[in-house]
Every structure is written in C-alpha cells, then in structure tokens.
CSV table of C-alpha atoms and ligand atoms in Angstrom, one decimal:
chain,number,residue,atom,x,y,z
A,1,MET,CA,32.4,116.9,-87.5
A,2,LEU,CA,34.9,119.0,-89.4
A,3,ARG,CA,36.3,120.5,-86.2
A,4,GLN,CA,36.0,117.3,-84.3
A,5,LEU,CA,34.5,119.1,-81.3
A,6,PRO,CA,33.2,116.9,-78.4
A,7,LEU,CA,29.5,116.7,-78.2
A,8,ALA,CA,26.9,115.4,-75.5
A,9,TYR,CA,24.6,112.7,-77.0
A,10,PHE,CA,21.2,112.8,-75.3
A,11,VAL,CA,19.4,109.5,-75.7
A,12,GLY,CA,15.8,109.4,-74.9
A,13,ILE,CA,14.8,107.2,-72.0
A,14,ALA,CA,11.1,108.3,-71.4
A,15,ALA,CA,9.2,111.5,-71.9
A,16,GLY,CA,11.5,114.3,-70.7
A,17,VAL,CA,14.2,111.9,-69.4
A,18,TYR,CA,17.5,111.4,-71.2
A,19,HIS,CA,20.8,109.4,-70.7
A,20,ALA,CA,23.6,111.9,-71.5
A,21,GLN,CA,26.7,110.3,-73.2
A,22,PHE,CA,29.7,112.4,-73.5
A,23,PRO,CA,32.0,113.2,-75.0
A,24,VAL,CA,31.0,111.7,-78.3
A,25,PHE,CA,32.3,112.8,-81.8
A,26,ILE,CA,30.7,112.8,-85.2
A,27,ILE,CA,33.1,110.8,-87.4
A,28,GLY,CA,31.1,110.3,-90.6
A,29,GLU,CA,28.1,111.5,-92.6
A,30,ASP,CA,25.9,109.6,-95.0
A,31,MET,CA,24.6,112.4,-97.2
A,32,ALA,CA,22.1,110.2,-99.0
A,33,THR,CA,20.3,109.0,-95.7
A,34,HIS,CA,21.0,112.1,-93.6
A,35,GLU,CA,22.7,110.1,-91.1
A,36,PHE,CA,25.7,110.5,-89.0
A,37,VAL,CA,28.3,108.0,-87.5
A,38,VAL,CA,28.9,108.8,-83.9
A,39,ALA,CA,32.0,107.6,-82.0
A,40,VAL,CA,31.1,106.9,-78.3
A,41,ASP,CA,34.6,106.5,-77.2
A,42,GLU,CA,38.3,107.4,-78.1
A,43,ALA,CA,39.0,104.1,-79.8
A,44,GLN,CA,36.0,104.4,-82.1
A,45,ARG,CA,37.0,107.9,-82.9
A,46,LEU,CA,40.6,106.9,-84.0
A,47,ILE,CA,39.4,104.0,-86.1
A,48,GLY,CA,36.9,106.1,-88.1
A,49,PRO,CA,34.0,105.0,-90.1
A,50,GLU,CA,36.2,103.8,-92.9
A,51,SER,CA,39.4,101.9,-92.5
A,52,PRO,CA,40.1,100.2,-95.7
A,53,GLY,CA,42.0,97.0,-95.8
A,54,GLU,CA,40.7,95.7,-92.4
A,55,PRO,CA,38.5,92.6,-92.2
A,56,THR,CA,35.0,93.8,-91.7
A,57,ALA,CA,34.0,91.3,-89.0
A,58,LEU,CA,37.0,92.1,-86.8
A,59,ARG,CA,36.5,95.8,-87.1
A,60,ARG,CA,32.7,95.5,-86.4
A,61,ALA,CA,33.5,93.4,-83.2
A,62,TYR,CA,36.1,96.1,-82.1
A,63,VAL,CA,33.6,98.8,-82.6
A,64,GLN,CA,30.5,97.0,-81.2
A,65,ARG,CA,32.1,96.2,-77.8
A,66,PRO,CA,32.6,99.7,-76.5
A,67,THR,CA,29.3,100.8,-78.0
A,68,ARG,CA,27.6,98.0,-76.0
A,69,GLU,CA,29.5,99.0,-72.8
A,70,ARG,CA,29.4,102.6,-73.0
A,71,LEU,CA,26.1,103.4,-74.7
A,72,HIS,CA,23.7,100.4,-75.0
A,73,GLN,CA,24.1,99.0,-71.4
A,74,PRO,CA,23.6,102.4,-69.6
A,75,VAL,CA,20.7,103.3,-71.9
A,76,PHE,CA,19.0,99.8,-71.2
A,77,ARG,CA,19.6,100.2,-67.5
A,78,ALA,CA,18.1,103.7,-67.5
A,79,ARG,CA,15.1,102.6,-69.5
A,80,VAL,CA,14.4,99.5,-67.4
A,81,LEU,CA,14.7,101.4,-64.1
A,82,GLN,CA,12.5,104.1,-65.4
A,83,ALA,CA,9.8,101.5,-66.4
A,84,TYR,CA,10.0,99.8,-63.0
A,85,ARG,CA,10.1,103.1,-61.0
A,86,THR,CA,13.5,102.3,-59.7
A,87,GLN,CA,12.4,99.2,-57.7
A,88,CYS,CA,13.6,95.6,-57.6
A,89,SER,CA,10.8,93.5,-59.4
A,90,ILE,CA,11.4,90.7,-56.8
A,91,CYS,CA,11.9,92.3,-53.4
A,92,GLN,CA,10.8,96.0,-54.1
A,93,LEU,CA,14.2,97.5,-52.9
A,94,ARG,CA,14.2,101.1,-54.0
A,95,HIS,CA,17.9,102.0,-53.8
A,96,ALA,CA,19.1,103.0,-57.4
A,97,ASP,CA,22.7,102.3,-56.5
A,98,LEU,CA,21.9,98.7,-55.7
A,99,LEU,CA,19.7,98.1,-58.8
A,100,ASP,CA,20.6,96.7,-62.1
A,101,ALA,CA,18.7,95.9,-65.4
A,102,ALA,CA,18.8,92.1,-65.8
A,103,HIS,CA,18.5,90.5,-69.2
A,104,ILE,CA,15.7,87.9,-69.5
A,105,LEU,CA,17.3,86.4,-72.5
A,106,PRO,CA,21.1,87.1,-72.2
A,107,ASP,CA,23.2,89.4,-74.3
A,108,GLY,CA,24.5,87.3,-77.0
A,109,HIS,CA,21.2,85.3,-77.4
A,110,PRO,CA,19.6,86.0,-80.8
A,111,ARG,CA,16.6,87.7,-79.0
A,112,GLY,CA,18.7,88.9,-76.1
A,113,HIS,CA,18.2,92.6,-77.1
A,114,PRO,CA,18.7,95.5,-74.6
A,115,VAL,CA,15.0,96.6,-74.6
A,116,VAL,CA,12.6,96.9,-71.8
A,117,PRO,CA,10.4,93.8,-72.6
A,118,ASN,CA,13.7,91.8,-72.3
A,119,GLY,CA,14.6,93.4,-69.0
A,120,LEU,CA,13.8,93.1,-65.4
A,121,ALA,CA,14.8,95.6,-62.7
A,122,MET,CA,16.6,93.8,-60.0
A,123,CYS,CA,18.7,94.5,-56.9
A,124,LYS,CA,22.3,93.1,-57.3
A,125,ILE,CA,21.7,90.0,-55.1
A,126,HIS,CA,18.5,89.1,-57.1
A,127,HIS,CA,20.2,89.9,-60.5
A,128,ALA,CA,23.1,87.6,-59.7
A,129,ALA,CA,20.7,84.9,-58.4
A,130,TYR,CA,18.7,85.1,-61.6
A,131,ASP,CA,21.7,85.0,-63.8
A,132,ARG,CA,23.1,81.9,-62.0
A,133,ASN,CA,19.7,80.1,-62.0
A,134,ILE,CA,19.4,80.2,-58.2
A,135,LEU,CA,16.0,81.7,-58.7
A,136,GLY,CA,13.7,81.6,-61.8
A,137,VAL,CA,10.7,83.5,-62.9
A,138,ARG,CA,7.7,81.7,-64.6
A,139,PRO,CA,5.9,83.3,-67.5
A,140,ASP,CA,3.0,83.9,-65.1
A,141,LEU,CA,5.5,86.0,-63.1
A,142,ARG,CA,5.8,83.6,-60.1
A,143,VAL,CA,9.3,83.5,-58.6
A,144,HIS,CA,10.8,80.1,-57.8
A,145,VAL,CA,13.9,79.4,-55.8
A,146,ARG,CA,15.9,76.4,-56.5
A,147,ALA,CA,15.2,73.4,-54.5
A,148,ASP,CA,18.7,72.8,-53.2
A,149,ILE,CA,18.9,76.6,-52.1
A,150,LEU,CA,15.6,76.2,-50.3
A,151,ASN,CA,17.1,73.1,-48.3
A,152,GLU,CA,20.2,75.2,-47.3
A,153,ILE,CA,20.4,76.6,-43.7
A,154,ASP,CA,22.2,79.9,-43.2
A,155,GLY,CA,21.9,83.5,-42.0
A,156,PRO,CA,19.5,86.2,-42.8
A,157,MET,CA,20.4,86.9,-46.3
A,158,LEU,CA,19.6,83.4,-47.3
A,159,ARG,CA,16.4,83.3,-45.2
A,160,HIS,CA,15.0,86.8,-46.0
A,161,GLY,CA,16.8,87.6,-49.3
A,162,LEU,CA,16.2,84.3,-51.0
A,163,HIS,CA,14.0,81.8,-49.2
A,164,ALA,CA,11.3,84.4,-48.6
A,165,MET,CA,11.2,85.3,-52.3
A,166,ASP,CA,9.9,81.8,-53.3
A,167,GLY,CA,6.4,82.0,-54.5
A,168,ARG,CA,6.2,85.8,-54.7
A,169,THR,CA,4.8,87.5,-57.8
A,170,LEU,CA,7.1,89.8,-59.8
A,171,SER,CA,6.1,93.5,-59.7
A,172,VAL,CA,6.1,94.7,-63.2
A,173,PRO,CA,5.2,98.0,-64.9
A,174,SER,CA,1.5,98.9,-65.5
A,175,ALA,CA,2.2,99.8,-69.1
A,176,ARG,CA,1.6,96.7,-71.2
A,177,ALA,CA,4.4,97.6,-73.7
A,178,SER,CA,6.9,97.7,-70.8
A,179,ARG,CA,6.1,94.3,-69.4
A,180,PRO,CA,8.4,91.4,-69.7
A,181,ASP,CA,7.8,89.3,-72.9
A,182,PRO,CA,6.2,86.0,-71.8
A,183,GLU,CA,7.8,83.9,-74.5
A,184,SER,CA,11.3,85.1,-73.4
A,185,LEU,CA,10.3,84.5,-69.7
A,186,ASP,CA,9.3,81.0,-70.7
A,187,GLU,CA,12.5,80.2,-72.6
A,188,ARG,CA,14.6,81.6,-69.8
A,189,TYR,CA,12.6,79.6,-67.1
A,190,GLU,CA,13.3,76.5,-69.1
A,191,LEU,CA,17.0,77.0,-68.6
A,192,PHE,CA,16.3,77.6,-64.8
A,193,ARG,CA,14.4,74.3,-64.7
A,194,GLN,CA,17.2,72.3,-66.3
A,195,ALA,CA,19.7,73.9,-63.8
A,196,GLY,CA,17.5,72.6,-60.9
B,201,ZN,ZN1,15.7,92.3,-55.0
C-alpha cells in the first residue's frame, strides 16, 4: 500500500478456481477491523478512499460502477459458468465464448444480486431472449417461448434456436445451493407473462 505496487487479486470461484483481477492497488487500511480498501481500476485509485468535501452518494456511484463492471460481473460470470459446468441451461451449448451469466432478477432490482442462485448460464441468444422476455422460465424450470414468437415463420435460428426450446426443462446444477431461487424465478416469470 505504501509503495503503491500493482497486485493481483484472486477471487475464489470454487474449490481451487480463482478469478484473477489485475492490476489492483491497496489504497486504504482500516486498522480496527483489519480490512483493506482495494481499487480495481485507475479511477478508483486516484479518487482514494477518502476525498473530503465530495457528496458521498455521487462518490459512491462513481466508485461502484467500475467495481461492478471490472470485478463483480466477471466473478459472477465465472461462478455461474462453473456451477453450470460451462453449459447453456436452455440448449446445452458448451462453448464458453458464447456463454453468459444471465441475472434472474436484474441488476438494479433490490434482490438482483450477482450470486449463483440469481444466475443462469445461458448462450448469447438465449440470454438476450430471456432479458427481452422472448422466452421465460417458470419456477418449475419449464421454458416457455412467447406466443407471438411461436407463431412467426422464419429460418433455422427461429425454428431450432427458439421454437424448439418451448417446453424444455432447464438444466440446473445438482448442488442445491447453486440452483436458481424459485421465488426469484417466479417474480421474473410474472414479468414475462405480462410482456406476452
Ligand atoms: Zn442456449
């Protein structure tokens, strides 16, 4: 911290698996609680842990955004993909480059936390379709495609990628603690129903 040396921060994903965030810098220390303040990007480093005279809410918003983008999102993605064995929960695609961690309750929702029970591993197309309420997931893990989409006629991506997913059951982790939270699924499914 005193020498402001760049460090690598290894955030635990699963047993023996880490997300490496670098460079990070230690910018403050709370002697009483034995905690350190870590800056995950250059802007946070310059702002420092204490900037007197700045409105707190504004400063917090300024610091939270890079933390969410640089640290929380990659860690969330890594944890969800690990839990789902790098596989789309809807179509079973196993190509990490084409997979995302979708939020069940969105980022910004009071319970939209970046934790595995609020996440679903999805390929890019199913993630976008889920976010835009083109398909929904019931709390019993059944996938539903919106009626107007089912009535459309188009090429193979619509037929195989969307229509064929209607009625499938989501593949979820066997570990109970990693499975999607049924209450969150229920609340999210309600939004899908309203959209349809
Ligand atoms: Zn998929």
